[in-house]
Amino acid sequence: MRNVFNEGFLGERCHPIVSEDLAEKIIAAALLRGQGQDRLVMWLLIPRPFLIMSVLFCLSLFAGMGFDMGFNSAEALYVSEGDMLLSFDEDAL
Amino acid sequence: MKTDHHVQTDEELVLQVQSGSHDAFAELVRRYTAYLYRVVWRTYPDKSEAEDIVQDVFLKFWDTPQKFDSERGVRFKTWISRVAVNRAIDASRKKKPVPDYEYLLQQKLEDEDIPLHDLERNVKKMELEAAIQNLPERQKLALDLCFYEEMKHKEAAEIMDVSVKGVEALLVRAKQTLRRILGERQEDAA
């Protein structure tokens, strides 16, 4: 059996050679994306339950205090006199 | 004539990257791309996937350079090697790579002008590569770092997160396993 630990034999192993432009590609990609850009995108994308719950809590607090939150438009609130009359139960009248 | 050209250490460059210097980042990338590619390829022998891993490791470092803390006493080369090796191991666990030995041989042929008709020698090289690829993960990594990257056992141990004695034991086992695999192949061929 040949001696596989003869350095000459182990040293025969081929070495992978990197593409010449890989380093430049990486440098260009870093320049394009800017430092920390990924972190900002991640920060925006990660769902934040506490933040969402806090916003909802504030909205419900304001609504409870009777503030007009602007969700109901004037048009939606408007009911004509005729509609009100028609909506009454005849028996009650 | 004496030149006043100070070659910055990796750690000096990292400090500059942490302050947002793209030039310092470019210098580190130029220093370590070929080395990291070799280390990653030997763990995950697929050209395009190895290139993607190297690119991803560097871009992650560019995004969050603070993750490297020089005060812990770890060298930048050791730290980035560990990150890249772990990525390559994860990738190889998810998807077993199909080694492109032909690509390797072509590269070697172009580089050293080996005659194309030296078929037997090429077959032996492919046998050796296949045997090394069939080694258990950690044995292969120890062999790659200590033998092919000529690292000190201490440095390899830091990358692999084991003791120096652990690396030495892995090297002994790697040699025994290789001897067995190549011995069996020779017996099969006879």
Coordinates of C-alpha atoms in Angstrom, one line a residue, chain A residues 11-54:
Chain A
G11 CA 0.5 17.6 -1.4
E12 CA -0.7 16.4 -4.8
R13 CA -4.2 17.5 -3.8
C14 CA -5.5 20.2 -6.2
H15 CA -6.2 23.6 -4.7
P16 CA -9.3 25.4 -5.7
I17 CA -8.6 28.7 -7.3
V18 CA -10.9 31.6 -6.8
S19 CA -12.3 33.6 -9.7
E20 CA -10.2 36.7 -10.2
D21 CA -13.1 39.1 -9.9
L22 CA -14.8 37.7 -6.8
A23 CA -13.1 40.2 -4.5
E24 CA -14.0 43.1 -6.7
K25 CA -17.6 41.8 -6.9
I26 CA -17.9 41.8 -3.1
I27 CA -16.4 45.2 -2.8
A28 CA -18.8 46.6 -5.4
A29 CA -21.8 44.9 -3.8
A30 CA -20.8 46.4 -0.4
L31 CA -20.5 49.9 -1.9
L32 CA -24.0 49.5 -3.6
R33 CA -25.9 48.5 -0.5
G34 CA -24.3 50.9 2.0
Q35 CA -23.3 50.0 5.5
G36 CA -26.1 49.0 7.9
Q37 CA -28.8 49.2 5.2
D38 CA -29.8 45.6 5.9
R39 CA -30.3 46.4 9.5
L40 CA -32.7 49.2 8.7
V41 CA -34.7 47.1 6.4
M42 CA -34.8 44.3 9.0
W43 CA -35.8 46.8 11.7
L44 CA -38.7 47.9 9.5
L45 CA -39.8 44.4 8.6
I46 CA -39.7 42.7 12.0
P47 CA -43.2 42.7 13.5
R48 CA -43.2 44.5 16.8
P49 CA -46.1 43.3 18.9
F50 CA -45.4 45.7 21.8
L51 CA -45.3 48.7 19.4
I52 CA -48.5 47.6 17.7
M53 CA -50.3 46.9 21.1
S54 CA -49.1 50.3 22.4

